[in-house]
XYZ file of C-alpha atoms in Angstrom:
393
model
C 29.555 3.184 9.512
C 32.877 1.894 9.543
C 33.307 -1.383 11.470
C 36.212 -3.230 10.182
C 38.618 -1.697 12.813
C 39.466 -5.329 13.851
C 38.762 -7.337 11.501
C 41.305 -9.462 8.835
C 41.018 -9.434 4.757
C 42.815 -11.786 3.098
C 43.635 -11.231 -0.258
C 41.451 -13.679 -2.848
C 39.358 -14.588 -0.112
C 35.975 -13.137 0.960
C 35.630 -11.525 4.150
C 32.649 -12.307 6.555
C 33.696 -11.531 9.882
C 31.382 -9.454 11.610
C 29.372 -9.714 8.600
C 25.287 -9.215 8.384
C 22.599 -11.361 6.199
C 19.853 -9.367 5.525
C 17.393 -12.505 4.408
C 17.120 -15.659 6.562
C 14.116 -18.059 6.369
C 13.800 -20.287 9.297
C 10.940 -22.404 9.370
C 7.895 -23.308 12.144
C 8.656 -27.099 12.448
C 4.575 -27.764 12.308
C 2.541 -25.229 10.836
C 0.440 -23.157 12.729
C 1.018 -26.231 15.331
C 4.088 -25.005 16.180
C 2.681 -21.468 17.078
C 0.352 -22.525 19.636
C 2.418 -21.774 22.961
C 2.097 -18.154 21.652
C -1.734 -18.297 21.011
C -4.472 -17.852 22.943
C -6.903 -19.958 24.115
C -9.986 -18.060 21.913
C -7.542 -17.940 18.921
C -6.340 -21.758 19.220
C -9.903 -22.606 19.225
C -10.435 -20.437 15.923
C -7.716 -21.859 14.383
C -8.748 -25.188 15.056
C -5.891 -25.933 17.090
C -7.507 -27.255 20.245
C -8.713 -30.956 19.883
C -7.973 -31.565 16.058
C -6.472 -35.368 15.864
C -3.817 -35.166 12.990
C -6.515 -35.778 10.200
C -7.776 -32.142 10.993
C -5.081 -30.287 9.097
C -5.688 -33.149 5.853
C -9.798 -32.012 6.001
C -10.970 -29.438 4.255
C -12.632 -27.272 6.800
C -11.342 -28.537 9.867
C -8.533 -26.629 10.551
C -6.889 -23.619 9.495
C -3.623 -23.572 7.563
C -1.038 -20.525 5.842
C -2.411 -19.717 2.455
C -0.095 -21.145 -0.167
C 0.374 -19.535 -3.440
C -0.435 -21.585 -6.395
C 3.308 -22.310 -7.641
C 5.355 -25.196 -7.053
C 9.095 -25.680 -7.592
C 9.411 -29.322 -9.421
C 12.584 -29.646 -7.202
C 11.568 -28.152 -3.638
C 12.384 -24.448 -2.378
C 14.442 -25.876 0.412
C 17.900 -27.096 0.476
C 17.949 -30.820 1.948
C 20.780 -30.741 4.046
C 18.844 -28.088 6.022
C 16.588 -30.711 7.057
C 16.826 -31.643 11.236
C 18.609 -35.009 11.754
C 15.377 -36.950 13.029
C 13.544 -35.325 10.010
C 11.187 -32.358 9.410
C 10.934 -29.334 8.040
C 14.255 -28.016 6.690
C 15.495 -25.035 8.394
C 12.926 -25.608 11.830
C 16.516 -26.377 14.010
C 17.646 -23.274 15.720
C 20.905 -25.511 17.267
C 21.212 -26.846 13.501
C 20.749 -23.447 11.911
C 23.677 -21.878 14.779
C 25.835 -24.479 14.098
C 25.562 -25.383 10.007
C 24.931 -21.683 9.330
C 25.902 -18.932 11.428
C 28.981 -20.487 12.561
C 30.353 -22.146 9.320
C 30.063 -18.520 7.610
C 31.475 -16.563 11.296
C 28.104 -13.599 10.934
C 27.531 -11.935 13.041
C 24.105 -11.313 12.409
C 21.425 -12.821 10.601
C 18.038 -10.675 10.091
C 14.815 -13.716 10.155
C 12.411 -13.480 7.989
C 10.201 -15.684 9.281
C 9.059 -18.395 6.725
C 5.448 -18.761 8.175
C 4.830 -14.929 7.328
C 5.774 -14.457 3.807
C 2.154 -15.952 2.821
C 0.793 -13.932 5.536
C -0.627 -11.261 3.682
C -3.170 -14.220 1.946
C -5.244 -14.503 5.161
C -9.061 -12.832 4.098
C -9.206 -12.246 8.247
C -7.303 -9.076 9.344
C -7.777 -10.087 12.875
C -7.002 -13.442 12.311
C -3.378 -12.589 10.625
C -2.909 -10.178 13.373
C -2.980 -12.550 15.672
C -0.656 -15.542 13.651
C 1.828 -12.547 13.187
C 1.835 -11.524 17.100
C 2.411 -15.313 17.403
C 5.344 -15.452 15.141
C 7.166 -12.578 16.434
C 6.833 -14.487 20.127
C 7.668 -17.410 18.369
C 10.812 -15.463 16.559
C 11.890 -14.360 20.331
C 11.380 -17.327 22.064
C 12.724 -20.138 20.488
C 15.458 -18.344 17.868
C 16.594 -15.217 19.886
C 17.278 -17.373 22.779
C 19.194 -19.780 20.820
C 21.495 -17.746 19.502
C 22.681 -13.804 20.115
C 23.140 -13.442 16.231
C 19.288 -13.567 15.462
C 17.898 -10.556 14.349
C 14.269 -10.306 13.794
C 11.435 -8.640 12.251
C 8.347 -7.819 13.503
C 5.894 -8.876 11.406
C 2.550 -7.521 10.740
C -0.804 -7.865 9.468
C -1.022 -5.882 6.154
C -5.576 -5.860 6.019
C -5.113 -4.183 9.459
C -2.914 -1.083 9.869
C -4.071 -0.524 13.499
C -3.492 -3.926 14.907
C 0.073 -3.767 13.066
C 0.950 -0.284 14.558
C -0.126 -1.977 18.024
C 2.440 -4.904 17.656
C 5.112 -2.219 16.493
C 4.560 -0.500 19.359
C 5.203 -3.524 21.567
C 8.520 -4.389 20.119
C 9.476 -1.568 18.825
C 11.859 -1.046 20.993
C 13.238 -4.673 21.281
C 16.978 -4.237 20.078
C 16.826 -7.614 18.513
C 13.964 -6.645 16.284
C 15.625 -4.625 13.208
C 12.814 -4.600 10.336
C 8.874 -3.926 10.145
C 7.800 -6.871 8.213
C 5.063 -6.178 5.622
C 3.752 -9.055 3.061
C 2.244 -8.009 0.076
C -1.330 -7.817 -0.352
C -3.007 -7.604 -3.303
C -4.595 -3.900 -4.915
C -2.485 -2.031 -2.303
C 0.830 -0.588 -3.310
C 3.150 -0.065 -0.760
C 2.961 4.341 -0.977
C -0.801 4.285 -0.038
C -2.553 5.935 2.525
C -3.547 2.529 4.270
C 0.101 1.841 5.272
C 0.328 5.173 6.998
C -0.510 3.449 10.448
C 2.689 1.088 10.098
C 4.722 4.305 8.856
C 4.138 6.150 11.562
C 4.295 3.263 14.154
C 7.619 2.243 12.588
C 8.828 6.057 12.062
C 8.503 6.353 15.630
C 11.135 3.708 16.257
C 13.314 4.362 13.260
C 12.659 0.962 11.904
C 13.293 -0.215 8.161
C 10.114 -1.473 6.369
C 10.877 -4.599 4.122
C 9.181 -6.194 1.408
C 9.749 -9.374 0.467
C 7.680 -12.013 -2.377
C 5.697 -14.798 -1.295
C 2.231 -13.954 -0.903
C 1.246 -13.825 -5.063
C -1.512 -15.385 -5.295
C -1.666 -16.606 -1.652
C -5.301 -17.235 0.000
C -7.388 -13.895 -0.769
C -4.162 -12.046 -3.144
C -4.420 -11.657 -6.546
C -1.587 -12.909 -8.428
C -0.173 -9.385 -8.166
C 1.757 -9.516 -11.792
C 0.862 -7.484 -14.526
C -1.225 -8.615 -17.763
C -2.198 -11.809 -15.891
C -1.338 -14.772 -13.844
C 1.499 -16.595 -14.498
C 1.237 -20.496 -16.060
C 4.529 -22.024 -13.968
C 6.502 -21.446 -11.295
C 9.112 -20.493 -14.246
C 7.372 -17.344 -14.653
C 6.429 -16.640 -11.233
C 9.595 -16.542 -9.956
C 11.321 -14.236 -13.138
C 8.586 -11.794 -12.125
C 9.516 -11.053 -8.546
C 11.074 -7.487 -9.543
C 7.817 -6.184 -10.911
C 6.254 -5.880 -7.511
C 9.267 -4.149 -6.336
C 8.965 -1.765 -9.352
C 4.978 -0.790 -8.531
C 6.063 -0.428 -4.740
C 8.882 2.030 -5.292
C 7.505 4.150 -7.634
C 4.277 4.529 -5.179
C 6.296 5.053 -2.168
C 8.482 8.250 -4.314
C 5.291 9.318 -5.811
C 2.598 9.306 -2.738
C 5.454 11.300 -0.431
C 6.441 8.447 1.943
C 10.178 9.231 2.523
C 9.130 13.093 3.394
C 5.992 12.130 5.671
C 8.260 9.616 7.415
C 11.680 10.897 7.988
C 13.083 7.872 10.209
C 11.876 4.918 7.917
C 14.118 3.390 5.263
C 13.317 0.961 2.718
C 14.713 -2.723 1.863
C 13.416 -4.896 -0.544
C 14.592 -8.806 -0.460
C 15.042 -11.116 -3.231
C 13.479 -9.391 -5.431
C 16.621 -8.060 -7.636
C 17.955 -5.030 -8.717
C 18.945 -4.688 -12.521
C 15.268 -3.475 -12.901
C 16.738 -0.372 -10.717
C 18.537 1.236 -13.740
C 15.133 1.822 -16.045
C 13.068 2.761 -13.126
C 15.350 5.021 -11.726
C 15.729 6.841 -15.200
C 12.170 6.994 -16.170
C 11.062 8.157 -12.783
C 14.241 10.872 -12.859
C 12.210 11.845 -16.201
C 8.916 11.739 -15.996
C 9.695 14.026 -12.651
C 11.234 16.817 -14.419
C 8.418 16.964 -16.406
C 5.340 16.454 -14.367
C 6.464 17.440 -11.068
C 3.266 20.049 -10.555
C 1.466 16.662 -9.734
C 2.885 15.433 -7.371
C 4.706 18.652 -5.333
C 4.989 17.242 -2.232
C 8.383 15.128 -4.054
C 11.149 17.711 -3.724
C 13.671 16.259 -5.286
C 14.685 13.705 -8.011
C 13.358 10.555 -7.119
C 16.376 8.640 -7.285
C 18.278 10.847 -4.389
C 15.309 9.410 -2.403
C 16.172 5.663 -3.295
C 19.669 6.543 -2.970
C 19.171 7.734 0.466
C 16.228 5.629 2.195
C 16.375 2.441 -0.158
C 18.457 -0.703 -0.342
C 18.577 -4.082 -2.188
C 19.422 -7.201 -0.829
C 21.670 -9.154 -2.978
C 20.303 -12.668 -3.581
C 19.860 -13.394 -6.167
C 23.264 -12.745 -7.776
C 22.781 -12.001 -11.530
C 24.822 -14.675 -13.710
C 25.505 -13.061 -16.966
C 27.376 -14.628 -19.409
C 29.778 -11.300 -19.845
C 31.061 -10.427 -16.023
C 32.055 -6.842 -17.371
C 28.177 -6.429 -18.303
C 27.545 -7.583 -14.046
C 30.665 -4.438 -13.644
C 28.942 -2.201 -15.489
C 25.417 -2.835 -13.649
C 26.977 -2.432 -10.162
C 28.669 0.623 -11.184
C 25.290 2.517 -12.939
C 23.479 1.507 -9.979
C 26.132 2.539 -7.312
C 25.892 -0.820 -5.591
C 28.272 0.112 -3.159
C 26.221 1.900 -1.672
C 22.704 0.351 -2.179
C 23.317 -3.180 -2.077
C 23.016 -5.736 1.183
C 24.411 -9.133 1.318
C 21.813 -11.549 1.872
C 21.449 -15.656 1.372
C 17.984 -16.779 1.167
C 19.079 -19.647 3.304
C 17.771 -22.280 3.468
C 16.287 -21.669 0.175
C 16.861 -23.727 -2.788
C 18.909 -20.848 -4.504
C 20.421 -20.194 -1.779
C 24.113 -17.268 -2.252
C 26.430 -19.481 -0.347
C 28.458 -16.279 1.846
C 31.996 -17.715 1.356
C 31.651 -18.717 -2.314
C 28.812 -16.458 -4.104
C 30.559 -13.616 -4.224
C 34.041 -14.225 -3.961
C 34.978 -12.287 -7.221
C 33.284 -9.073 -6.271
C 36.423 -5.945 -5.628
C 37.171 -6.297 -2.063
C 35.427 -3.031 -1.476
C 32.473 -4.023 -2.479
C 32.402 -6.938 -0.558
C 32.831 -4.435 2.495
C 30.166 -2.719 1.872
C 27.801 -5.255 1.035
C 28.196 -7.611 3.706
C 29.448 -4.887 6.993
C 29.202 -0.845 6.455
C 26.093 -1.183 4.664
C 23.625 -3.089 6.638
C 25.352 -1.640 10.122
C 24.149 1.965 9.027
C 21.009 0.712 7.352
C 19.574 -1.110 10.073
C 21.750 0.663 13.007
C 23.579 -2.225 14.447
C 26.618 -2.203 16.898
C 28.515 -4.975 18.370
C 27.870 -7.122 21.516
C 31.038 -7.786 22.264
C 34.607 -8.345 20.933
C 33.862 -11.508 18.501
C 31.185 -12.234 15.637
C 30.005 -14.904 17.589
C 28.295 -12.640 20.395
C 26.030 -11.422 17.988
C 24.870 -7.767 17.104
C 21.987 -5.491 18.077
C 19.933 -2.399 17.068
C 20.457 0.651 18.682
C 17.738 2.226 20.667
């Protein structure tokens, strides 16, 4: 989809207007605190949310908190200027996010992914994350969507309980603020298995993409989801985020996702994509030559990723050759697989204006407008950025 009929590219500058990010992380500004307004009454009591003083979150037992995975960043994960002027948790603002985000890079649209889910897939209690997720996607409406018309949400789900997730799908499914099925990773469950088929065909319904995102290794009840073993440091953790990725597209080619479920598409976030070019070959391969296995995959497997699968950008590689970055974008066809994202407020964070201001102006395009438009089946709200975007239903 071609939407640049009014807008202005200026040569040696990089063009955002009426541009999409794919990966935003606001933040709840309390924990599950913050979620209570969209709890109810039984669940605030599970939680131990009802007459817990402040010493019930720092006792063991007491109250009930987001499973945290075992890695810590010597440094932080957030960016400090994204921290509210009175203090808080960085990126918890919605007028500070509008005004120090959205507007300083003119997007148009900015898909959440909410920062109180990506450990979600930790929680041991399938009912219990059910109901935090419901609570975040209220939250997600309420408090960012009515900030700002440039939100874009996801709906997030449960991953230990397929049912309750198709049930929230169903209830926002056709929301045209919400843009993406949200699924964190749980441990021993690759993405192409039969257990997801719930969300699939909830999501299918809707013509929803289904993202995947890292955060939940090691998290509560999760394995640490790597291969070989755990990892020592946070080093390591972090270098290994494509391997997930890897596992989860190979088992959504090879268990027959993308034929069973026609409307869905695929995006993986900050997870990388140089691992693409061996994955894609071997799987091309190993097709050709064992393809009475599996029969129900028609075709190569990388026309499906080509089709129903894209890659959002952050992290940009930093090789020390920029030919060699050329050369990947080119064997991978980025043009046409890649969507700009930030990671904001993250600590590695692709500033929009400055991250990729070397990339051919084409590319750029693609990244940042025509691609995530088609992908996620946006249109305008009105004549300028600021207006926002929405999904069409």
């Amino acid at each position: 989809m071609n939407v640049l009929n009014n807008a202005q590219v200026e040569s040696g500058t990089l063009m955002t207007s009426w541009a999409i990010d794919s990966d935003v992380h606001p933040n709840v500004a309390d924990g599950l605190r913050s979620l209570k307004p969209y709890l109810s009454s039984a669940w605030i009591r599970r939680l131990g949310l009802d007459t817990m003083s402040d010493w019930g979150s720092r006792v063991n037992g007491n109250q009930v908190t987001i499973p945290t995975q075992p890695y810590i960043n010597p440094h932080g994960t957030m960016r400090p200027e994204t921290m509210p002027p009175g203090g808080g948790v960085p990126g918890s603002a919605p007028e500070m996010m509008n005004r120090d985000f959205l507007d300083v890079n003119d997007l148009a649209g900015a898909v959440i992914t909410p920062g109180p889910a990506l450990q979600l897939g930790g929680f041991p209690d399938a009912d219990m994350a059910t109901a935090i997720a419901g609570a975040i996607n209220e939250w997600q409406a309420q408090e960012w969507f009515a900030s700002d018309p440039r939100w874009i949400g996801s709906i997030v789900v449960s991953p230990r309980d397929p049912l309750g997730a198709a049930k929230e799908i169903h209830k926002w499914g056709k929301d045209p603020r919400m843009v993406q099925v949200f699924i964190p990773s749980i441990s021993g469950i690759s993405m192409g298995k039969r257990h997801f088929y719930p969300i699939y065909e909830a999501a299918n319904e809707y013509g929803l993409v289904v993202a995947n995102h890292p955060g939940s290794e090691g998290a509560g009840a999760n394995d640490n989801m790597f291969a070989v073993g755990a990892p020592s440091y946070y080093f390591e953790y972090h270098a290994l985020f494509g391997q997930s990725a890897q596992t989860n597209l190979v088992s959504l080619v090879a268990e027959g996702v993308f034929d069973r479920f026609p409307n869905i598409n695929v995006l993986f976030q900050e997870q990388g994509y140089a691992w693409l070019v061996e994955i894609l070959w071997r799987m091309d391969q190993k097709w050709k030559g064992v393809r009475a296995e599996i029969p129900w995959v028609t075709k190569l497997p990388s026309e499906y990723v080509m089709e129903r699968v894209r890659l959002a950008s952050q992290p940009m590689y930093e090789p020390r050759r920029g030919s060699h970055l050329e050369k990947l974008f080119e064997i991978i066809n980025a043009e046409q697989l890649l969507v700009f994202s930030s990671d904001y407020p993250h600590w590695d964070t692709d500033d929009p204006l400055t991250a990729y201001s070397k990339l051919p102006e084409r590319l750029r395009t693609k990244m940042f407008v025509d691609n995530p438009y088609a992908f996620f089946k946006l249109k305008r709200n009105g004549s300028t950025p600021r207006e926002g975007v929405s999904r069409i239903v």
